Each structure stands twice: as C-alpha cells, then as structure tokens.
CSV table of C-alpha atoms in Angstrom, one decimal:
chain,number,residue,atom,x,y,z
A,1,UNK,CA,13.6,23.1,136.0
A,2,UNK,CA,11.0,21.3,133.8
A,3,UNK,CA,8.8,18.7,135.0
A,4,UNK,CA,10.8,15.9,133.4
A,5,UNK,CA,14.2,17.2,134.8
A,6,UNK,CA,12.7,17.4,138.3
A,7,UNK,CA,11.5,13.7,138.0
A,8,UNK,CA,14.6,11.8,137.1
A,9,UNK,CA,14.7,8.0,137.0
A,10,UNK,CA,16.5,6.7,140.0
A,11,UNK,CA,18.1,3.2,139.7
A,12,UNK,CA,20.2,1.8,142.6
A,13,UNK,CA,20.9,5.4,143.7
A,14,UNK,CA,21.9,6.7,140.4
A,15,UNK,CA,19.9,9.5,138.7
A,16,UNK,CA,19.1,9.3,134.9
A,17,UNK,CA,17.7,12.1,132.9
A,18,UNK,CA,16.6,9.9,130.0
A,19,UNK,CA,14.1,7.2,130.5
A,20,UNK,CA,14.9,5.5,127.3
A,21,UNK,CA,17.2,2.5,127.2
A,22,UNK,CA,18.8,1.7,123.8
A,23,UNK,CA,20.3,-1.6,122.3
A,24,UNK,CA,23.3,-1.5,120.3
A,25,UNK,CA,22.6,-4.4,118.1
A,26,UNK,CA,21.2,-4.9,114.5
A,27,UNK,CA,22.1,-1.4,113.0
A,28,UNK,CA,23.0,-1.3,109.4
A,29,UNK,CA,26.3,0.4,110.3
A,30,UNK,CA,28.5,1.7,113.2
A,31,UNK,CA,27.7,5.4,111.9
A,32,UNK,CA,23.9,4.7,112.0
A,33,UNK,CA,24.4,3.4,115.4
A,34,UNK,CA,26.3,6.4,116.6
A,35,UNK,CA,23.5,8.8,114.9
A,36,UNK,CA,20.7,6.8,116.6
A,37,UNK,CA,22.4,7.1,120.0
A,38,UNK,CA,22.8,10.8,119.5
A,39,UNK,CA,19.2,11.1,118.6
A,40,UNK,CA,17.7,8.9,121.2
A,41,UNK,CA,20.0,10.4,124.2
A,42,UNK,CA,19.5,7.1,126.0
A,43,UNK,CA,20.3,6.7,129.7
A,44,UNK,CA,22.3,3.6,129.0
A,45,UNK,CA,23.4,1.4,126.0
A,46,UNK,CA,23.2,-2.3,126.1
A,47,UNK,CA,26.1,-4.2,125.0
A,48,UNK,CA,26.9,-8.0,125.0
A,49,UNK,CA,29.8,-10.5,124.7
A,50,UNK,CA,30.6,-13.2,122.3
A,51,UNK,CA,33.4,-15.6,121.6
A,52,UNK,CA,36.3,-13.9,120.0
A,53,UNK,CA,36.7,-14.9,116.5
A,54,UNK,CA,33.2,-15.8,116.1
A,55,UNK,CA,31.7,-12.6,114.9
A,56,UNK,CA,33.4,-10.8,111.8
A,57,UNK,CA,31.5,-7.5,111.5
A,58,UNK,CA,31.9,-4.0,112.5
A,59,UNK,CA,29.6,-4.2,115.7
A,60,UNK,CA,32.3,-6.4,117.7
A,61,UNK,CA,35.8,-6.4,118.7
A,62,UNK,CA,38.2,-3.4,118.8
A,63,UNK,CA,36.4,-1.2,116.3
A,64,UNK,CA,33.2,-1.5,118.2
A,65,UNK,CA,35.0,-1.0,121.4
A,66,UNK,CA,36.5,2.3,120.2
A,67,UNK,CA,33.0,3.4,119.0
A,68,UNK,CA,31.4,2.7,122.4
A,69,UNK,CA,33.8,5.0,124.1
A,70,UNK,CA,33.1,7.8,121.7
A,71,UNK,CA,29.4,7.6,122.5
A,72,UNK,CA,29.9,8.7,126.3
A,73,UNK,CA,26.8,6.8,127.3
A,74,UNK,CA,27.0,4.3,130.3
A,75,UNK,CA,27.2,0.5,129.3
A,76,UNK,CA,24.5,-1.8,130.2
A,77,UNK,CA,26.0,-5.3,129.4
A,78,UNK,CA,23.5,-8.2,129.0
A,79,UNK,CA,23.7,-11.8,129.5
A,80,UNK,CA,21.8,-12.7,126.2
A,81,UNK,CA,21.5,-16.2,125.2
A,82,UNK,CA,22.2,-17.8,128.7
A,83,UNK,CA,20.0,-20.7,129.5
A,84,UNK,CA,21.1,-21.6,132.9
A,85,UNK,CA,22.0,-19.6,136.0
A,86,UNK,CA,25.6,-20.7,135.9
A,87,UNK,CA,26.0,-19.4,132.3
A,88,UNK,CA,24.3,-16.2,133.3
A,89,UNK,CA,26.4,-15.7,136.3
A,90,UNK,CA,29.7,-16.3,134.6
A,91,UNK,CA,28.8,-14.1,131.8
A,92,UNK,CA,27.9,-11.3,134.1
A,93,UNK,CA,31.2,-11.8,135.7
A,94,UNK,CA,33.2,-11.4,132.4
A,95,UNK,CA,31.0,-8.7,131.5
A,96,UNK,CA,31.9,-6.7,134.6
A,97,UNK,CA,35.8,-7.6,133.8
A,98,UNK,CA,35.4,-6.3,130.2
A,99,UNK,CA,33.0,-3.3,130.6
A,100,UNK,CA,34.3,-2.3,134.0
A,101,UNK,CA,30.7,-1.8,135.4
A,102,UNK,CA,28.6,-3.5,138.0
A,103,UNK,CA,25.3,-2.9,136.0
A,104,UNK,CA,24.0,-6.2,134.4
A,105,UNK,CA,20.8,-6.8,132.3
A,106,UNK,CA,20.1,-10.3,133.5
A,107,UNK,CA,18.7,-12.3,130.7
A,108,UNK,CA,17.9,-16.1,131.5
A,109,UNK,CA,16.1,-17.5,128.6
A,110,UNK,CA,13.5,-20.3,129.0
A,111,UNK,CA,12.3,-20.9,125.6
A,112,UNK,CA,14.0,-20.3,122.4
A,113,UNK,CA,10.8,-19.8,120.2
A,114,UNK,CA,9.5,-16.9,122.3
A,115,UNK,CA,12.9,-15.9,124.0
A,116,UNK,CA,10.4,-16.0,127.4
A,117,UNK,CA,12.6,-15.6,130.6
A,118,UNK,CA,13.1,-18.7,132.6
A,119,UNK,CA,11.1,-17.3,135.5
A,120,UNK,CA,11.9,-20.2,137.7
A,121,UNK,CA,15.6,-19.6,137.7
A,122,UNK,CA,15.7,-15.9,137.4
A,123,UNK,CA,15.2,-15.0,141.1
A,124,UNK,CA,18.1,-17.1,142.5
A,125,UNK,CA,20.2,-15.9,139.8
A,126,UNK,CA,19.5,-12.1,140.5
A,127,UNK,CA,20.0,-12.8,144.2
A,128,UNK,CA,23.4,-14.4,143.5
A,129,UNK,CA,24.4,-11.4,141.4
A,130,UNK,CA,23.3,-9.0,143.7
A,131,UNK,CA,25.3,-10.7,146.5
A,132,UNK,CA,28.2,-10.4,144.2
A,133,UNK,CA,27.8,-6.5,144.1
A,134,UNK,CA,25.8,-6.3,140.7
A,135,UNK,CA,23.2,-3.8,140.1
A,136,UNK,CA,20.7,-6.3,138.4
A,137,UNK,CA,18.2,-5.3,135.8
A,138,UNK,CA,16.1,-8.4,135.4
A,139,UNK,CA,14.5,-9.0,132.1
A,140,UNK,CA,11.2,-10.8,133.2
A,141,UNK,CA,7.6,-11.2,132.5
A,142,UNK,CA,4.7,-9.1,133.8
A,143,UNK,CA,4.0,-11.6,136.4
A,144,UNK,CA,3.2,-9.9,139.7
A,145,UNK,CA,4.5,-12.5,141.9
A,146,UNK,CA,7.7,-12.9,140.0
A,147,UNK,CA,8.3,-9.3,140.2
A,148,UNK,CA,7.8,-9.2,144.0
A,149,UNK,CA,10.2,-12.0,144.5
A,150,UNK,CA,12.8,-10.2,142.3
A,151,UNK,CA,12.3,-7.0,144.5
A,152,UNK,CA,12.6,-9.1,147.8
A,153,UNK,CA,16.0,-10.5,146.7
A,154,UNK,CA,17.3,-7.1,146.1
A,155,UNK,CA,16.1,-5.8,142.5
A,156,UNK,CA,15.7,-2.1,142.6
A,157,UNK,CA,13.8,-2.1,139.3
A,158,UNK,CA,12.1,-4.8,137.1
A,159,UNK,CA,12.1,-5.2,133.2
A,160,UNK,CA,9.1,-6.9,132.2
A,161,UNK,CA,8.6,-7.7,128.4
A,162,UNK,CA,5.8,-6.0,126.4
A,163,UNK,CA,5.9,-8.8,123.8
A,164,UNK,CA,8.6,-11.3,122.7
A,165,UNK,CA,11.8,-9.8,121.8
A,166,UNK,CA,12.0,-8.4,118.4
A,167,UNK,CA,8.3,-9.0,117.8
A,168,UNK,CA,7.2,-5.4,117.6
A,169,UNK,CA,4.0,-6.3,118.8
A,170,UNK,CA,3.7,-3.8,121.6
A,171,UNK,CA,2.1,-4.6,125.1
A,172,UNK,CA,0.1,-7.8,124.6
A,173,UNK,CA,-1.0,-7.9,128.2
A,174,UNK,CA,-2.0,-4.2,129.0
A,175,UNK,CA,-3.9,-5.3,132.0
A,176,UNK,CA,-0.9,-7.3,133.6
A,177,UNK,CA,1.4,-4.2,133.1
A,178,UNK,CA,-1.0,-1.9,134.5
A,179,UNK,CA,-1.7,-4.4,137.4
A,180,UNK,CA,2.0,-4.6,137.9
A,181,UNK,CA,2.2,-0.7,138.0
A,182,UNK,CA,-0.5,-0.6,140.6
A,183,UNK,CA,0.9,-3.2,143.0
A,184,UNK,CA,4.9,-2.7,143.0
A,185,UNK,CA,6.6,0.5,143.7
A,186,UNK,CA,10.3,-0.1,142.2
A,187,UNK,CA,10.8,1.3,138.8
A,188,UNK,CA,9.3,-0.7,135.8
A,189,UNK,CA,11.3,-0.5,132.7
A,190,UNK,CA,9.4,-2.2,129.8
A,191,UNK,CA,12.0,-4.3,127.9
A,192,UNK,CA,11.3,-6.2,124.7
A,193,UNK,CA,8.4,-6.2,122.1
A,194,UNK,CA,7.6,-2.6,121.5
A,195,UNK,CA,7.4,-1.7,117.6
A,196,UNK,CA,6.3,2.0,117.4
A,197,UNK,CA,6.6,4.9,119.3
A,198,UNK,CA,3.0,5.0,120.6
A,199,UNK,CA,3.6,1.7,122.2
A,200,UNK,CA,6.3,3.4,124.2
A,201,UNK,CA,4.3,6.4,124.9
A,202,UNK,CA,1.3,4.0,126.0
A,203,UNK,CA,3.4,2.2,128.6
A,204,UNK,CA,4.9,5.4,130.1
A,205,UNK,CA,1.2,6.7,130.2
A,206,UNK,CA,0.5,3.9,132.4
A,207,UNK,CA,3.1,4.9,134.8
A,208,UNK,CA,6.0,2.7,133.7
A,209,UNK,CA,9.2,4.3,134.3
A,210,UNK,CA,11.3,3.7,131.1
A,211,UNK,CA,11.7,1.5,128.0
A,212,UNK,CA,14.4,-0.5,126.5
A,213,UNK,CA,14.4,-0.5,122.9
A,214,UNK,CA,16.7,-2.0,120.1
A,215,UNK,CA,14.8,-3.9,117.2
A,216,UNK,CA,12.2,-1.0,117.0
A,217,UNK,CA,15.0,1.4,116.2
A,218,UNK,CA,17.5,-0.6,114.5
A,219,UNK,CA,15.2,-2.5,112.2
A,220,UNK,CA,13.5,0.6,111.0
A,221,UNK,CA,13.8,1.9,107.5
A,222,UNK,CA,15.4,5.2,109.1
A,223,UNK,CA,16.7,4.2,112.7
A,224,UNK,CA,17.8,7.6,113.5
A,225,UNK,CA,14.3,8.9,112.8
A,226,UNK,CA,12.8,6.4,114.8
A,227,UNK,CA,15.3,6.9,117.8
A,228,UNK,CA,14.2,10.5,117.9
A,229,UNK,CA,10.5,9.5,117.6
A,230,UNK,CA,10.9,7.2,120.4
A,231,UNK,CA,12.9,9.8,122.6
A,232,UNK,CA,9.9,12.3,122.3
A,233,UNK,CA,7.2,9.4,122.7
A,234,UNK,CA,8.8,8.5,126.1
A,235,UNK,CA,8.7,11.9,127.2
A,236,UNK,CA,5.2,12.8,126.2
A,237,UNK,CA,4.2,9.6,127.8
A,238,UNK,CA,5.9,10.3,131.0
A,239,UNK,CA,4.6,13.9,131.1
A,240,UNK,CA,1.0,12.6,130.4
A,241,UNK,CA,1.7,10.3,133.4
A,242,UNK,CA,2.7,13.1,135.6
A,243,UNK,CA,0.0,15.5,134.4
A,244,UNK,CA,-2.6,13.1,135.2
A,245,UNK,CA,-4.9,12.2,132.2
A,246,UNK,CA,-8.6,12.8,132.2
A,247,UNK,CA,-10.8,9.8,133.3
A,248,UNK,CA,-12.4,8.0,130.4
A,249,UNK,CA,-16.3,7.9,130.1
A,250,UNK,CA,-18.7,6.0,128.3
A,251,UNK,CA,-20.7,8.8,126.7
A,252,UNK,CA,-20.1,12.1,124.9
A,253,UNK,CA,-19.6,15.0,126.9
A,254,UNK,CA,-19.4,18.4,124.8
A,255,UNK,CA,-16.6,20.6,125.4
A,256,UNK,CA,-18.3,23.7,123.9
A,257,UNK,CA,-20.9,25.3,126.4
A,258,UNK,CA,-24.4,24.2,125.9
A,259,UNK,CA,-26.0,27.1,127.5
A,260,UNK,CA,-26.6,30.0,125.0
A,261,UNK,CA,-26.5,27.8,122.0
A,262,UNK,CA,-28.2,29.6,119.2
A,263,UNK,CA,-31.2,28.1,117.1
A,264,UNK,CA,-32.0,25.9,120.1
A,265,UNK,CA,-35.5,25.4,121.2
A,266,UNK,CA,-36.8,23.6,124.1
A,267,UNK,CA,-39.2,20.6,123.2
B,1,UNK,CA,70.3,-47.0,110.7
B,2,UNK,CA,67.1,-48.7,111.9
B,3,UNK,CA,67.1,-47.1,115.3
B,4,UNK,CA,66.8,-43.6,114.1
B,5,UNK,CA,63.1,-43.7,113.1
B,6,UNK,CA,62.5,-45.5,116.5
B,7,UNK,CA,64.1,-42.7,118.4
B,8,UNK,CA,62.2,-40.2,116.4
B,9,UNK,CA,58.8,-41.9,117.2
B,10,UNK,CA,59.9,-42.1,121.1
B,11,UNK,CA,60.7,-38.4,121.2
B,12,UNK,CA,57.5,-37.6,119.5
B,13,UNK,CA,55.7,-39.9,121.7
B,14,UNK,CA,57.2,-38.2,124.8
B,15,UNK,CA,56.3,-34.8,123.4
B,16,UNK,CA,52.7,-36.0,122.8
B,17,UNK,CA,52.6,-37.3,126.3
B,18,UNK,CA,53.7,-34.0,127.8
B,19,UNK,CA,51.5,-32.1,125.7
B,20,UNK,CA,47.7,-31.7,126.5
B,21,UNK,CA,44.6,-30.8,124.1
B,22,UNK,CA,42.7,-27.8,125.2
B,23,UNK,CA,39.6,-26.5,123.4
B,24,UNK,CA,39.7,-22.7,123.0
B,25,UNK,CA,36.4,-21.2,121.7
B,26,UNK,CA,35.6,-24.5,120.3
B,27,UNK,CA,38.9,-24.9,118.6
B,28,UNK,CA,41.6,-27.7,119.7
B,29,UNK,CA,44.9,-26.5,120.5
B,30,UNK,CA,47.9,-28.5,121.5
B,31,UNK,CA,49.7,-27.0,124.5
B,32,UNK,CA,52.6,-28.1,126.7
B,33,UNK,CA,52.0,-29.7,129.9
B,34,UNK,CA,51.2,-27.2,132.7
B,35,UNK,CA,50.2,-24.3,130.6
B,36,UNK,CA,48.6,-21.4,132.0
B,37,UNK,CA,45.6,-19.3,130.8
B,38,UNK,CA,48.3,-16.9,129.6
B,39,UNK,CA,49.8,-19.7,127.4
B,40,UNK,CA,46.2,-20.5,126.0
B,41,UNK,CA,45.7,-16.6,125.2
B,42,UNK,CA,48.9,-16.6,123.3
B,43,UNK,CA,48.2,-19.8,121.4
B,44,UNK,CA,44.8,-18.4,120.4
B,45,UNK,CA,46.1,-14.9,119.6
B,46,UNK,CA,43.6,-13.1,122.0
B,47,UNK,CA,43.3,-9.5,121.3
B,48,UNK,CA,42.2,-7.1,123.9
B,49,UNK,CA,39.7,-6.3,125.3
B,50,UNK,CA,38.4,-9.8,126.4
B,51,UNK,CA,37.5,-11.8,129.5
B,52,UNK,CA,38.1,-15.4,130.2
B,53,UNK,CA,36.0,-18.5,131.5
B,54,UNK,CA,37.5,-21.7,132.2
B,55,UNK,CA,35.4,-24.8,132.2
B,56,UNK,CA,32.4,-22.3,132.8
B,57,UNK,CA,33.8,-20.5,135.6
B,58,UNK,CA,35.2,-16.8,135.4
B,59,UNK,CA,38.8,-16.3,135.6
B,60,UNK,CA,40.2,-13.0,136.9
B,61,UNK,CA,42.8,-11.4,134.7
B,62,UNK,CA,45.3,-11.5,137.6
B,63,UNK,CA,45.0,-15.3,137.5
B,64,UNK,CA,46.0,-15.7,133.8
B,65,UNK,CA,49.7,-16.3,134.6
B,66,UNK,CA,48.7,-18.6,137.5
B,67,UNK,CA,45.9,-20.7,136.4
B,68,UNK,CA,47.3,-23.7,135.0
B,69,UNK,CA,45.3,-25.9,132.5
B,70,UNK,CA,44.7,-29.7,132.3
B,71,UNK,CA,43.9,-31.9,129.2
B,72,UNK,CA,40.3,-31.3,127.9
B,73,UNK,CA,40.0,-28.0,129.6
B,74,UNK,CA,37.5,-25.7,127.9
B,75,UNK,CA,38.5,-22.1,127.7
B,76,UNK,CA,36.2,-19.4,126.5
B,77,UNK,CA,37.5,-16.1,125.5
B,78,UNK,CA,34.9,-13.4,125.0
B,79,UNK,CA,35.0,-10.0,123.6
B,80,UNK,CA,32.6,-7.0,123.6
B,81,UNK,CA,29.9,-6.9,120.8
B,82,UNK,CA,26.7,-5.0,120.1
B,83,UNK,CA,23.8,-6.3,122.2
B,84,UNK,CA,20.1,-5.6,123.0
C-alpha cells in the first residue's frame, strides 16, 4: 500500500482516496467537464440548484442530470448565492431532496464583491443543518476562532478560502492558513481562490488536507490538462507533508562534501 | 338581450373570485382556489428532477398533493445545475 493510500482523507467517517474536490461549473462543454473529472479523479463533485426554466444551457436540467450519473463521483451540493441563514437552510433541504445526499457545502455569502462568507451567520446555520442530519462542509475564512466555533457545533471539517472565489490569486494569507493548521485538528480543505497547481501543492505542503477547485480548472485554456496537473500537485503536496520537508535556513550549506576538495589551500 | 353580457360578466367575476394568483419562479399563474403544489407543478410544466419551496420553506415531495396554496403564495421550483 502506498503512503497516500494508507493516509486517506476521512470526513464524517467516510474515507476518500482523493484529496481533490472539483466543481462542475463553467466548463466549455459537458464533454470537457466529463474528461476533466476523469483526469482529476476527485473525491466529490460540487453541484448546485437553480430555478427551473432560468438556465438554458447544457450544464443544467435533465441532460446535466444524466451526465452527473455517468461520472460516478459522489455529489457535494452547495448553497451558492444564499445570503441569509433561512435561504441556505431551505436550499440545503432542497438539495438533499434532489441529489439524495446529506453532504452540503454551506455557502453563506456576506459580500457580493468579494463573495466573502457571512462569518457571523455561518455558525448558527451550520449548527441547524447538522442537527437536521447534514454533513456540513462550511465555506469560511481562515479565521481561527470562526473555525473553532464551527468545529464546536459539529463540523468535522472546515473549508477556508485561499482568496476570493474565482480570483486565482492563491493563498493571500499564508500565515493565517498555516496558523489554522497548527491550531485545529479537523481536516482543512482549502476552498476558493487557487489559480495554479503550485498553489494547491503549497497548501498541501502546509498540512491542509484537501483542496476544492472549479475556476482554476474550468477557466483554463485546456481544462483537462489542468485537472490532471492539479491532481498531481495535490498528491505531491500531501506526500511532501507526510515526508516532512527540510527546515529552511538563512545561509547556504553545500551538499557536496567539503573535505577533500581539490585545489583547496588553507589560508 | 341586454342581460347576456351581465351574466357573462358575473360568471367571469365569480371565476376570478374563486381563482388566486400564484408566483412560480417569478412568473404569475392564475390557479383555482385551493390548488395544491401538484397543481402549481402542472401549471408550470415542471420536469423532474426538481425540488420545491413554498414561501421560502422546503416542501417534501410527499406533501405536493396535500399542501394547498393561497393567493400571492411564492413557489420556487429548482433543478440540478453545475456548481462550484
């Protein structure tokens, strides 16, 4: 058994071999979505709900539903776009009805410009959902106290942003994420704001337990290539974390033995 | 001869009084009084898979034939879409 296989991600008692979560939105076509999913081999695929009749594209409705079922990846419905606890709760209930899963990616938006989560309403909403039997993965910030409160009400993982959704900036607060890793023990899945595979590898090296991507794959020139690249980056970062990277130092330290260096003369 | 339009108007008025206006996914629908969620789904032409909320509250599918509507109710019918 490989090191990765012997260290699966455990969420709410369920074991996942992949530490990459993938979004299903924004792909140029259903075929590219399908190929990207196969390349990324995600643990879960995020999906959503919108008013029937509002969207007229191939990534909604019956055709999308049929495609989802051919992918054979567990669904992770989200509450994207919800601005109040009541909206989020009702959306989660409808998602459970449609997708027949207790998993929910809880999004409670507090600001439309940054899509920053409403951290003040998040905890009570998560608590209500957990009491209703949901397995809540809360989209949050890297705020330590917020994450602690989420854990206290029953969240068995947290999903802090790296940067605003869709920005591709990578982790804008490395200190905050690393500190969060030190201070809480539940799995941390970095959600939102990653742009390139090195961002994913970096947060995994810091000890985060997974990443959730959508725009970074779907908006790439070749989404399938980026799906594969991110998949390998996540694995590389996890292996590095498990392996224990060397300690950083301020000065150079030659790797080739110094003793016996020819042409060297003591001053 | 003159009573015919009056009778017509009265029946029309009675029909209107026995009807109610329901907003389904932001579209107005006129439904008979005491219609249920099932009636709203039929009027809208909902296609599975979908889920329903009435005035912001989730309605379990078992309640569709039982849950009656009232004038000015707001019905949301949602379907699966791609999401991040």
